């Protein structure tokens, strides 16, 4: 992780700003076309699906060093080959 940290932060920042831009761009027309309640439930559904996917696929790293996390990812990559 240390060698990829700056690139990962750059990608995460780009995705964050891009998604914020797209939401800001399309939210008014979506609200006008479908209404407030449909907009709310659409975003709520997207949030629940995202949280479920993260819970099921992202491993817990609390209390681990960056080196331990890197070793964990390396071992999981080798087991998938």
Short mmCIF file of C-alpha atoms in Angstrom, two decimals:
data_model
loop_
_atom_site.label_atom_id
_atom_site.label_comp_id
_atom_site.label_asym_id
_atom_site.label_seq_id
_atom_site.Cartn_x
_atom_site.Cartn_y
_atom_site.Cartn_z
CA UNK A 1 0.00 0.00 0.00
CA UNK A 2 2.74 2.52 0.68
CA UNK A 3 4.01 2.43 -2.90
CA UNK A 4 0.48 2.87 -4.30
CA UNK A 5 -0.84 5.25 -1.68
CA UNK A 6 -0.50 8.51 -3.61
CA UNK A 7 -2.00 7.02 -6.79
CA UNK A 8 -4.89 5.51 -4.82
CA UNK A 9 -5.61 8.83 -3.12
CA UNK A 10 -5.55 10.59 -6.49
CA UNK A 11 -7.99 8.07 -8.00
CA UNK A 12 -10.29 8.26 -4.97
CA UNK A 13 -10.30 12.07 -5.11
CA UNK A 14 -11.03 12.06 -8.84
CA UNK A 15 -13.92 9.59 -8.43
CA UNK A 16 -15.31 11.61 -5.50
CA UNK A 17 -15.27 14.91 -7.39
CA UNK A 18 -16.61 13.29 -10.58
CA UNK A 19 -19.51 11.64 -8.81
CA UNK A 20 -20.32 14.88 -6.95
CA UNK A 21 -20.29 16.74 -10.27
CA UNK A 22 -22.62 14.22 -11.92
CA UNK A 23 -25.06 14.26 -9.01
CA UNK A 24 -25.08 18.07 -9.01
CA UNK A 25 -25.59 18.13 -12.76
CA UNK A 26 -28.47 15.64 -12.98
CA UNK A 27 -30.22 16.04 -9.63
CA UNK A 28 -32.44 19.02 -10.56
CA UNK A 29 -33.75 17.43 -13.77
CA UNK A 30 -34.23 14.06 -11.99
CA UNK A 31 -36.22 15.76 -9.22
CA UNK A 32 -38.32 17.66 -11.71
CA UNK A 33 -39.09 14.60 -13.80
CA UNK A 34 -39.68 12.01 -11.05
CA UNK A 35 -40.44 14.02 -7.90
CA UNK A 36 -38.79 14.33 -4.52
CA UNK A 37 -39.87 11.00 -3.07
CA UNK A 38 -38.69 8.98 -6.08
CA UNK A 39 -35.38 10.86 -5.99
CA UNK A 40 -34.96 10.13 -2.29
CA UNK A 41 -35.75 6.43 -2.66
CA UNK A 42 -33.46 6.12 -5.68
CA UNK A 43 -30.50 7.56 -3.77
CA UNK A 44 -31.40 5.54 -0.67
CA UNK A 45 -31.45 2.34 -2.74
CA UNK A 46 -28.10 3.17 -4.32
CA UNK A 47 -26.67 3.80 -0.84
CA UNK A 48 -27.97 0.51 0.59
CA UNK A 49 -26.65 -1.46 -2.39
CA UNK A 50 -23.26 0.26 -2.07
CA UNK A 51 -23.02 -0.43 1.67
CA UNK A 52 -24.00 -4.07 1.15
CA UNK A 53 -21.35 -4.52 -1.55
CA UNK A 54 -18.70 -2.92 0.65
CA UNK A 55 -19.66 -5.03 3.65
CA UNK A 56 -19.46 -8.23 1.60
CA UNK A 57 -16.27 -7.50 -0.35
CA UNK A 58 -13.97 -5.18 1.65
CA UNK A 59 -11.98 -6.90 4.42
CA UNK A 60 -11.63 -5.39 7.88
CA UNK A 61 -8.26 -3.66 8.36
CA UNK A 62 -8.76 -2.05 11.77
CA UNK A 63 -5.67 -2.34 13.95
CA UNK A 64 -3.43 -3.62 11.13
CA UNK A 65 -0.31 -1.95 9.84
CA UNK A 66 0.07 -1.03 6.17
CA UNK A 67 2.56 -3.84 5.78
CA UNK A 68 0.08 -6.39 7.19
CA UNK A 69 -2.64 -5.10 4.84
CA UNK A 70 -0.24 -5.36 1.88
CA UNK A 71 0.64 -8.93 2.83
CA UNK A 72 -3.06 -9.77 3.13
CA UNK A 73 -3.78 -8.41 -0.38
CA UNK A 74 -0.71 -10.18 -1.83
CA UNK A 75 -1.80 -13.52 -0.38
CA UNK A 76 -5.36 -13.11 -1.66
CA UNK A 77 -4.09 -12.25 -5.17
CA UNK A 78 -1.91 -15.35 -5.21
CA UNK A 79 -4.79 -17.59 -4.13
CA UNK A 80 -6.91 -16.36 -7.08
CA UNK A 81 -4.28 -17.28 -9.68
#
